[in-house]
CSV table of C-alpha atoms in Angstrom, one decimal:
chain,number,residue,atom,x,y,z
A,1,MET,CA,61.1,79.1,102.2
A,2,SER,CA,64.4,77.6,102.9
A,3,ALA,CA,63.2,75.7,105.6
A,4,SER,CA,66.2,74.1,107.3
A,5,ASP,CA,68.7,76.8,106.6
A,6,ASN,CA,66.1,79.6,107.0
A,7,ALA,CA,65.4,79.4,110.8
A,8,PRO,CA,67.6,80.9,113.5
A,9,VAL,CA,68.8,77.6,114.3
A,10,ASN,CA,72.4,79.1,114.3
A,11,ALA,CA,73.1,82.5,114.3
A,12,PRO,CA,70.2,85.0,113.8
A,13,ALA,CA,71.5,85.0,110.5
A,14,GLY,CA,68.8,85.7,108.6
A,15,SER,CA,69.7,82.2,108.1
A,16,SER,CA,69.4,82.2,104.4
A,17,GLY,CA,66.0,83.6,104.7
A,18,GLY,CA,64.3,86.5,106.8
A,19,GLY,CA,60.9,87.9,107.4
A,20,PRO,CA,58.2,90.4,106.7
A,21,GLY,CA,58.6,93.2,108.7
A,22,PRO,CA,56.7,96.7,108.5
A,23,GLY,CA,57.2,97.8,105.2
A,24,PRO,CA,55.9,100.7,102.8
A,25,ALA,CA,52.2,101.2,102.5
A,26,ASN,CA,52.5,103.3,99.4
A,27,GLU,CA,49.0,103.5,97.5
A,28,ALA,CA,50.6,102.2,94.2
A,29,GLY,CA,51.6,98.8,93.9
A,30,PRO,CA,50.9,95.5,91.9
A,31,GLY,CA,47.2,94.1,93.0
A,32,ARG,CA,46.1,97.7,94.1
A,33,PRO,CA,43.6,99.3,92.0
A,34,GLY,CA,45.4,101.6,89.2
A,35,ALA,CA,48.9,100.2,90.1
A,36,ALA,CA,51.6,99.4,87.8
A,37,VAL,CA,52.6,95.7,87.7
A,38,PRO,CA,56.4,95.8,87.4
A,39,PHE,CA,57.0,93.1,84.9
A,40,ARG,CA,60.4,93.1,83.5
A,41,THR,CA,62.2,91.4,81.0
A,42,ALA,CA,64.5,88.2,81.0
A,43,ALA,CA,67.6,90.5,80.0
A,44,ASP,CA,66.7,92.4,83.3
A,45,ALA,CA,66.7,89.3,85.2
A,46,THR,CA,70.1,88.2,84.3
A,47,GLY,CA,71.8,91.5,85.1
A,48,ALA,CA,71.5,93.4,81.5
A,49,PRO,CA,71.8,97.1,81.6
A,50,ALA,CA,68.5,98.6,82.6
A,51,SER,CA,66.7,100.2,79.7
A,52,ALA,CA,64.3,103.3,80.1
A,53,THR,CA,62.2,101.9,77.3
A,54,PRO,CA,58.9,100.6,78.6
A,55,VAL,CA,58.2,96.7,78.8
A,56,ARG,CA,55.3,95.8,77.7
A,57,THR,CA,53.7,92.5,78.7
A,58,GLY,CA,50.6,90.3,78.8
A,59,ALA,CA,49.1,92.6,81.7
A,60,ASP,CA,48.9,95.2,79.3
A,61,GLU,CA,45.9,93.4,77.5
A,62,LEU,CA,44.1,93.7,81.0
A,63,GLY,CA,44.9,97.8,80.8
A,64,ALA,CA,47.6,97.8,83.5
A,65,PRO,CA,50.3,100.5,82.4
A,66,PRO,CA,53.7,99.3,81.7
A,67,ARG,CA,56.8,100.0,84.0
A,68,THR,CA,60.1,100.9,82.9
A,69,ALA,CA,63.0,99.0,84.1
A,70,ALA,CA,64.1,102.4,86.0
A,71,ASP,CA,61.2,102.2,88.2
A,72,GLY,CA,61.8,101.3,91.7
A,73,PRO,CA,60.0,98.0,93.6
A,74,ALA,CA,56.5,98.4,94.1
A,75,ALA,CA,54.8,98.3,97.6
A,76,PRO,CA,54.4,94.9,99.0
A,77,LEU,CA,51.1,92.8,98.8
A,78,ARG,CA,49.8,92.3,102.2
A,79,THR,CA,46.5,90.7,102.2
A,80,ALA,CA,45.2,87.4,100.0
A,81,ALA,CA,42.7,90.0,98.3
A,82,GLU,CA,45.4,92.0,96.9
A,83,LEU,CA,47.4,89.0,96.0
A,84,ARG,CA,44.3,87.7,94.4
A,85,ALA,CA,43.9,91.0,92.4
A,86,LEU,CA,47.4,90.8,90.9
A,87,SER,CA,46.7,91.2,87.1
A,88,ARG,CA,47.6,88.3,84.8
A,89,ALA,CA,46.7,87.8,81.6
A,90,PRO,CA,45.2,84.6,80.0
A,91,GLY,CA,47.8,82.1,79.5
A,92,GLU,CA,50.3,83.8,81.3
A,93,ARG,CA,52.5,81.6,83.5
A,94,ARG,CA,53.2,82.6,87.1
A,95,ALA,CA,56.4,81.3,89.3
A,96,VAL,CA,56.6,81.8,92.8
A,97,VAL,CA,59.8,82.1,95.2
A,98,MET,CA,59.0,81.5,98.7
A,99,THR,CA,61.4,83.0,101.5
A,100,MET,CA,61.7,83.9,104.9
A,101,GLY,CA,63.2,87.0,103.9
A,102,ALA,CA,66.7,88.5,104.6
A,103,LEU,CA,67.3,87.5,101.1
A,104,HIS,CA,70.8,87.1,99.5
A,105,GLU,CA,72.4,86.2,96.2
A,106,GLY,CA,71.0,82.5,97.0
A,107,HIS,CA,67.3,84.0,96.7
A,108,ALA,CA,68.2,86.1,93.9
A,109,THR,CA,69.5,83.2,91.9
A,110,LEU,CA,66.0,81.4,92.5
A,111,ILE,CA,64.0,84.8,91.4
A,112,ARG,CA,66.5,84.7,88.2
A,113,ALA,CA,65.7,81.4,87.4
A,114,ALA,CA,61.9,81.8,87.9
A,115,ARG,CA,62.2,84.6,85.6
A,116,ASP,CA,64.0,82.4,83.1
A,117,ARG,CA,61.4,79.9,83.2
A,118,VAL,CA,58.3,82.0,82.7
A,119,GLY,CA,59.8,84.5,80.3
A,120,PRO,CA,59.2,88.0,79.7
A,121,TYR,CA,55.8,87.8,79.7
A,122,GLY,CA,55.4,85.4,82.4
A,123,GLN,CA,55.2,86.6,86.2
A,124,VAL,CA,57.5,86.0,89.2
A,125,VAL,CA,55.7,86.4,92.8
A,126,VAL,CA,58.2,86.0,95.6
A,127,THR,CA,56.8,85.6,99.2
A,128,VAL,CA,58.2,86.8,102.3
A,129,PHE,CA,57.0,85.3,105.4
A,130,VAL,CA,58.6,84.2,108.9
A,131,ASN,CA,56.4,81.1,109.7
A,132,PRO,CA,55.7,80.7,113.1
A,133,LEU,CA,54.9,77.2,112.9
A,134,GLN,CA,58.5,76.6,111.7
A,135,PHE,CA,60.0,77.4,115.0
A,136,GLY,CA,60.2,75.0,117.7
A,137,ALA,CA,61.2,74.8,121.7
A,138,GLY,CA,64.1,77.3,122.0
A,139,GLU,CA,63.8,78.8,118.6
A,140,ASP,CA,63.4,82.8,119.2
A,141,LEU,CA,61.0,83.9,116.4
A,142,ASP,CA,61.2,87.5,117.6
A,143,ARG,CA,64.8,87.5,117.3
A,144,TYR,CA,64.3,86.6,113.5
A,145,PRO,CA,65.5,89.4,111.1
A,146,ARG,CA,63.2,91.2,109.4
A,147,THR,CA,64.5,93.3,106.6
A,148,LEU,CA,61.6,93.8,104.3
A,149,GLU,CA,62.6,97.2,102.4
A,150,ALA,CA,65.8,95.5,101.5
A,151,ASP,CA,64.3,92.4,100.3
A,152,LEU,CA,62.0,94.4,98.2
A,153,GLU,CA,64.9,96.0,96.4
A,154,THR,CA,66.8,92.6,96.2
A,155,ALA,CA,63.6,91.0,94.6
A,156,TRP,CA,63.2,93.9,92.3
A,157,GLU,CA,66.8,93.7,90.9
A,158,ALA,CA,66.5,90.0,90.3
A,159,GLY,CA,63.5,90.1,88.4
A,160,ALA,CA,60.4,89.8,90.8
A,161,ASP,CA,57.0,91.4,89.7
A,162,ALA,CA,55.4,91.3,93.2
A,163,VAL,CA,56.1,90.6,96.8
A,164,PHE,CA,53.6,88.8,98.8
A,165,ALA,CA,54.5,89.7,102.6
A,166,PRO,CA,51.4,88.8,105.0
A,167,ALA,CA,51.6,89.4,108.4
A,168,ALA,CA,51.1,86.1,110.6
A,169,GLU,CA,47.4,87.2,111.3
A,170,GLU,CA,46.7,87.1,107.2
A,171,VAL,CA,48.2,83.6,107.1
A,172,TYR,CA,46.7,82.1,110.0
A,173,PRO,CA,43.8,84.1,111.0
A,174,GLY,CA,42.4,83.2,114.6
A,175,GLY,CA,45.6,82.2,115.6
A,176,GLU,CA,47.8,79.0,114.9
A,177,PRO,CA,45.9,76.4,112.3
A,178,GLN,CA,44.5,73.5,114.0
A,179,VAL,CA,44.5,71.3,110.9
A,180,ARG,CA,48.2,70.9,110.1
A,181,LEU,CA,50.4,68.8,107.2
A,182,SER,CA,52.1,66.0,108.6
A,183,ALA,CA,55.9,65.3,107.0
A,184,GLY,CA,55.7,61.8,108.0
A,185,PRO,CA,58.6,59.5,108.6
A,186,MET,CA,60.4,61.2,106.0
A,187,GLY,CA,60.4,64.6,108.1
A,188,GLU,CA,61.7,62.8,111.2
A,189,ARG,CA,65.1,61.9,109.7
A,190,LEU,CA,68.5,64.0,109.7
A,191,GLU,CA,67.1,67.8,109.8
A,192,GLY,CA,63.8,66.7,111.4
A,193,ALA,CA,65.7,64.7,114.1
A,194,HIS,CA,67.5,67.9,115.3
A,195,ARG,CA,64.3,69.8,114.9
A,196,PRO,CA,61.3,67.9,115.4
A,197,GLY,CA,58.3,69.3,114.0
A,198,HIS,CA,60.2,71.5,111.8
A,199,PHE,CA,58.9,70.1,108.6
A,200,ASP,CA,55.4,69.9,109.6
A,201,GLY,CA,55.3,73.4,109.8
A,202,MET,CA,57.0,74.0,106.6
A,203,LEU,CA,55.0,71.8,104.9
A,204,THR,CA,51.8,73.6,106.3
A,205,VAL,CA,52.9,77.3,105.3
A,206,VAL,CA,54.0,75.9,101.6
A,207,ALA,CA,50.7,74.3,101.1
A,208,LYS,CA,49.1,77.3,102.1
A,209,LEU,CA,51.2,79.9,100.2
A,210,LEU,CA,50.9,77.4,97.1
A,211,HIS,CA,46.7,78.0,97.3
A,212,LEU,CA,47.2,81.6,97.9
A,213,THR,CA,49.7,82.3,94.9
A,214,ALA,CA,48.3,79.9,92.5
A,215,PRO,CA,51.5,79.2,90.7
A,216,ASP,CA,52.4,77.3,87.5
A,217,LEU,CA,55.8,76.6,88.8
A,218,ALA,CA,57.4,77.0,92.4
A,219,LEU,CA,61.4,77.3,92.9
A,220,TYR,CA,63.3,75.8,95.8
A,221,GLY,CA,67.1,75.8,96.2
A,222,GLN,CA,68.8,72.5,96.2
A,223,LYS,CA,70.9,73.3,99.4
A,224,ASP,CA,67.8,72.7,101.7
A,225,ALA,CA,67.5,69.4,99.9
A,226,GLN,CA,65.1,67.5,102.8
A,227,GLN,CA,62.9,70.4,102.4
A,228,LEU,CA,63.0,70.5,98.4
A,229,ALA,CA,62.2,66.5,98.8
A,230,LEU,CA,59.5,66.7,101.1
A,231,ILE,CA,58.0,69.5,98.9
A,232,ARG,CA,58.1,67.6,95.9
A,233,ARG,CA,56.9,64.2,97.9
A,234,MET,CA,53.7,66.4,99.1
A,235,VAL,CA,52.8,67.9,95.5
A,236,ARG,CA,53.1,64.2,94.3
A,237,ASP,CA,51.1,62.7,97.0
A,238,LEU,CA,48.3,65.4,97.4
A,239,ASP,CA,48.0,66.2,93.7
A,240,PHE,CA,48.7,69.6,93.8
A,241,PRO,CA,48.8,71.1,90.4
A,242,VAL,CA,52.3,72.7,90.4
A,243,GLU,CA,55.5,72.0,88.9
A,244,ILE,CA,58.6,72.1,91.7
A,245,VAL,CA,61.6,73.1,90.5
A,246,GLY,CA,65.0,72.7,92.1
A,247,VAL,CA,67.6,75.1,91.6
A,248,GLU,CA,71.6,74.4,92.3
A,249,THR,CA,73.1,75.4,95.1
A,250,VAL,CA,74.9,78.8,95.0
A,251,ARG,CA,78.3,78.7,96.4
A,252,GLU,CA,80.8,81.3,97.5
A,253,ALA,CA,84.1,81.6,95.5
A,254,ASP,CA,86.1,79.3,98.0
A,255,GLY,CA,83.3,76.6,97.9
A,256,LEU,CA,81.3,77.2,101.0
A,257,ALA,CA,77.6,77.1,100.3
A,258,LEU,CA,76.0,80.4,100.4
A,259,SER,CA,73.8,81.3,103.5
A,260,SER,CA,73.4,84.4,105.6
A,261,ARG,CA,74.7,82.5,108.5
A,262,ASN,CA,78.0,82.4,107.2
A,263,ARG,CA,78.6,86.2,108.3
A,264,TYR,CA,78.7,84.8,111.6
A,265,LEU,CA,81.7,82.8,111.2
A,266,SER,CA,85.0,83.9,112.5
A,267,ALA,CA,88.1,83.4,110.2
A,268,ILE,CA,88.8,79.9,112.0
A,269,ASP,CA,85.4,78.8,111.8
A,270,ARG,CA,84.9,79.6,108.3
A,271,ALA,CA,88.2,77.5,107.7
A,272,ALA,CA,86.7,74.8,109.5
A,273,ALA,CA,83.5,75.0,107.6
A,274,LEU,CA,85.0,74.5,104.4
A,275,GLY,CA,85.7,70.9,105.5
A,276,LEU,CA,82.4,70.3,104.7
A,277,SER,CA,82.1,71.0,101.0
A,278,ARG,CA,85.4,69.8,100.5
A,279,ALA,CA,84.2,66.6,101.8
A,280,LEU,CA,81.0,66.7,99.3
A,281,PHE,CA,83.4,67.4,96.2
A,282,ALA,CA,85.7,64.4,97.2
A,283,ALA,CA,82.5,62.4,97.2
A,284,ARG,CA,81.6,63.7,93.9
A,285,GLU,CA,84.8,62.8,92.5
A,286,ALA,CA,84.7,59.1,94.0
A,287,ALA,CA,81.2,58.9,92.8
A,288,PRO,CA,81.8,56.5,89.7
A,289,LEU,CA,83.4,53.9,91.8
A,290,GLY,CA,79.8,53.6,93.8
A,291,PRO,CA,78.1,54.7,97.0
A,292,ALA,CA,80.6,53.1,99.2
A,293,ALA,CA,83.6,55.0,97.8
A,294,ALA,CA,81.6,58.0,97.7
A,295,ARG,CA,81.1,57.5,101.6
A,296,LYS,CA,84.8,56.8,102.4
A,297,ALA,CA,86.1,59.7,100.6
A,298,ALA,CA,83.8,62.1,102.4
A,299,ARG,CA,84.7,60.4,105.3
A,300,GLU,CA,88.4,60.6,104.8
A,301,THR,CA,88.3,64.3,103.9
A,302,LEU,CA,86.8,65.0,107.1
A,303,ALA,CA,89.2,63.0,109.1
A,304,ALA,CA,92.1,64.5,107.3
A,305,ARG,CA,91.0,68.0,107.9
A,306,ALA,CA,90.3,67.3,111.6
A,307,ALA,CA,93.5,65.7,112.0
A,308,ARG,CA,95.4,68.6,110.4
A,309,ARG,CA,93.1,71.2,112.6
A,310,ALA,CA,93.5,69.1,115.7
A,311,GLY,CA,97.4,69.0,115.5
A,312,GLY,CA,97.9,72.7,114.8
A,313,ALA,CA,95.2,73.6,117.9
A,314,LEU,CA,97.3,71.0,120.1
A,315,GLY,CA,100.8,71.9,118.9
A,316,GLY,CA,101.4,68.1,118.2
A,317,PRO,CA,101.9,66.0,115.0
A,318,GLY,CA,98.1,65.5,114.3
A,319,ALA,CA,95.3,63.4,114.9
A,320,PRO,CA,94.1,60.0,114.2
A,321,GLY,CA,93.2,59.5,110.5
A,322,ASP,CA,90.0,57.8,111.4
A,323,LEU,CA,86.6,59.6,112.1
A,324,ASP,CA,85.5,57.4,114.7
A,325,ALA,CA,89.0,57.8,116.5
A,326,LEU,CA,88.4,61.4,117.1
A,327,GLY,CA,86.6,61.0,120.0
A,328,THR,CA,83.4,62.8,120.9
A,329,PRO,CA,83.5,66.5,122.0
A,330,ASP,CA,81.4,67.6,125.1
A,331,GLY,CA,77.7,68.3,124.1
A,332,PHE,CA,78.2,66.6,120.6
A,333,GLY,CA,75.0,66.0,118.9
A,334,VAL,CA,73.2,68.7,121.3
A,335,PRO,CA,73.6,71.9,119.4
A,336,ASP,CA,73.4,74.9,121.7
A,337,GLY,CA,70.5,77.6,121.2
A,338,PRO,CA,67.8,77.2,119.0
A,339,CYS,CA,68.8,73.6,117.8
A,340,ALA,CA,66.6,70.9,119.1
A,341,PRO,CA,68.6,67.9,120.9
A,342,ASP,CA,68.9,64.6,119.5
A,343,GLY,CA,66.1,62.3,120.6
A,344,PRO,CA,63.8,59.9,119.7
A,345,GLY,CA,63.6,59.4,115.6
A,346,ALA,CA,67.1,60.1,115.4
A,347,PRO,CA,68.3,58.6,111.7
A,348,ASP,CA,69.5,54.9,111.7
A,349,GLY,CA,72.3,53.7,109.5
A,350,PRO,CA,75.7,55.3,108.7
A,351,GLY,CA,74.6,58.8,109.1
A,352,ALA,CA,73.6,58.1,112.7
A,353,SER,CA,77.0,56.7,113.7
A,354,ASP,CA,78.8,59.5,112.2
A,355,ALA,CA,76.7,61.9,114.1
A,356,SER,CA,77.9,60.5,117.3
A,357,ALA,CA,81.7,60.1,116.7
A,358,VAL,CA,83.0,62.9,114.4
A,359,ARG,CA,84.6,66.0,115.1
A,360,GLY,CA,86.5,68.2,112.1
A,361,GLY,CA,88.7,70.3,114.5
A,362,PRO,CA,88.3,72.3,117.8
A,363,SER,CA,85.7,74.2,116.2
A,364,LEU,CA,83.6,71.7,114.2
A,365,VAL,CA,80.9,69.2,115.4
A,366,LEU,CA,79.3,67.1,112.8
A,367,ASP,CA,75.5,66.5,113.0
A,368,TYR,CA,75.4,63.8,110.1
A,369,LEU,CA,76.8,62.9,106.9
A,370,ALA,CA,74.3,60.4,105.2
A,371,LEU,CA,74.0,59.3,101.6
A,372,VAL,CA,70.1,59.1,101.0
A,373,ASP,CA,67.7,58.3,98.5
A,374,PRO,CA,66.1,61.7,97.6
A,375,ALA,CA,62.6,60.0,97.4
A,376,ASP,CA,62.4,59.2,101.1
A,377,PHE,CA,66.0,60.4,102.5
A,378,THR,CA,66.5,56.8,103.4
A,379,GLU,CA,70.2,55.6,103.7
A,380,VAL,CA,71.1,54.0,100.4
A,381,PRO,CA,73.1,50.6,100.3
A,382,ASP,CA,76.3,50.0,98.6
A,383,ASP,CA,74.9,48.3,95.6
A,384,TYR,CA,72.4,51.3,95.1
A,385,THR,CA,72.0,52.8,91.6
A,386,GLY,CA,70.4,56.1,90.4
A,387,GLU,CA,70.4,59.5,91.9
A,388,ALA,CA,71.4,60.0,95.8
A,389,VAL,CA,71.8,62.9,98.3
A,390,LEU,CA,74.9,63.3,100.2
A,391,ALA,CA,73.9,65.4,103.0
A,392,VAL,CA,76.0,67.0,106.0
A,393,ALA,CA,75.2,69.2,108.8
A,394,ALA,CA,77.7,70.5,111.4
A,395,LYS,CA,77.8,73.3,114.1
A,396,VAL,CA,80.9,75.4,113.3
A,397,GLY,CA,81.6,77.6,116.4
A,398,THR,CA,78.1,78.5,117.1
A,399,THR,CA,76.5,78.5,113.7
A,400,ARG,CA,74.9,75.4,112.2
A,401,LEU,CA,75.6,75.0,108.9
A,402,ILE,CA,74.0,72.4,106.1
A,403,ASP,CA,75.1,71.5,102.5
A,404,ASN,CA,74.7,68.6,100.2
A,405,VAL,CA,75.6,67.4,96.8
A,406,LEU,CA,73.7,65.3,94.3
A,407,LEU,CA,75.4,62.2,93.2
A,408,GLU,CA,74.4,59.9,90.4
A,409,PHE,CA,75.4,56.1,90.6
A,410,GLY,CA,75.6,53.1,88.1
A,411,ALA,CA,75.5,55.7,85.1
A,412,GLU,CA,77.8,54.9,82.1
A,413,ARG,CA,81.0,56.4,82.4
């Protein structure tokens, strides 16, 4: 779904996701009577050369004619009834990849991972739905990019068997639902503090799509770490019969986490944005020394880059090396546009103090840098052992970016 990074919070960016728009209404398509289901091989999913040889799968047992790797994408499924009619042989595993559209290589990686998980005889369903419940005050739902035709091509080439792209009226008949899921305190921290109610809407639609697609496993990107953690928690707490799989963040060659939003960065903004991934990588190098060392490495990396950028911008020798000495820029913590301002429920602990006093140069404003327990996204103590997430969010120019890295503390070395 790409919740936190798939909303128009910073640049219409297709933000790491996009939405269902008007699409082809061909009579032939998976789930339609007489339609050919586009099952593919694992080789196809990994980018191997296409073969004209028909790929036969478990669907053949149900009488569906095989598709060839040279065939184009089928029309999207638009209704729950069409989705339920999608051919599925006994014992065949189904994986789902949920998106808000505007698909890019990060989404394609998820789809390929899903294909690898279920194998050539499994089934991969991609959902494309711009969820209105995830848009808060000041977030323009109508401006969210809809690129369904291109999304179908991307999904097909990555190995998807079907794309479910329903209208809002299909997902929420009768209007927005009266009963919704609550993300609880975990959904009010970090990203939730900046976008109140966002995670409630995300969990509500994820729960609904899990019911509609009935998958054996669902894959989500680690880049949206808080979203992934909340989905895992929901599945565990509410006993959903599905395996949740996290897929490693896809990065560009310079280390910047892949996002549709990156296209909105100027050259200067992109140079500033690299401070985020550099800080995370520095923390990873320092992780064997413990949480305190990891935090310090990340903070010092941000401070050093801020000092270099401030010095260059001002024509002086540089800026102080301590984060808290960099000062608070105008509007800090109150992102422009669709980002929600800081308010009640803002995170406590080191992450909160960082968010009130850090600037990474003229064009980077940090919302938070926090080392948290992935089980509940609370800040971990300095003597913590086990897996943790170092999460960062910042506004670079007019674009808001998020990133994170998984760290392991206390492991033998």
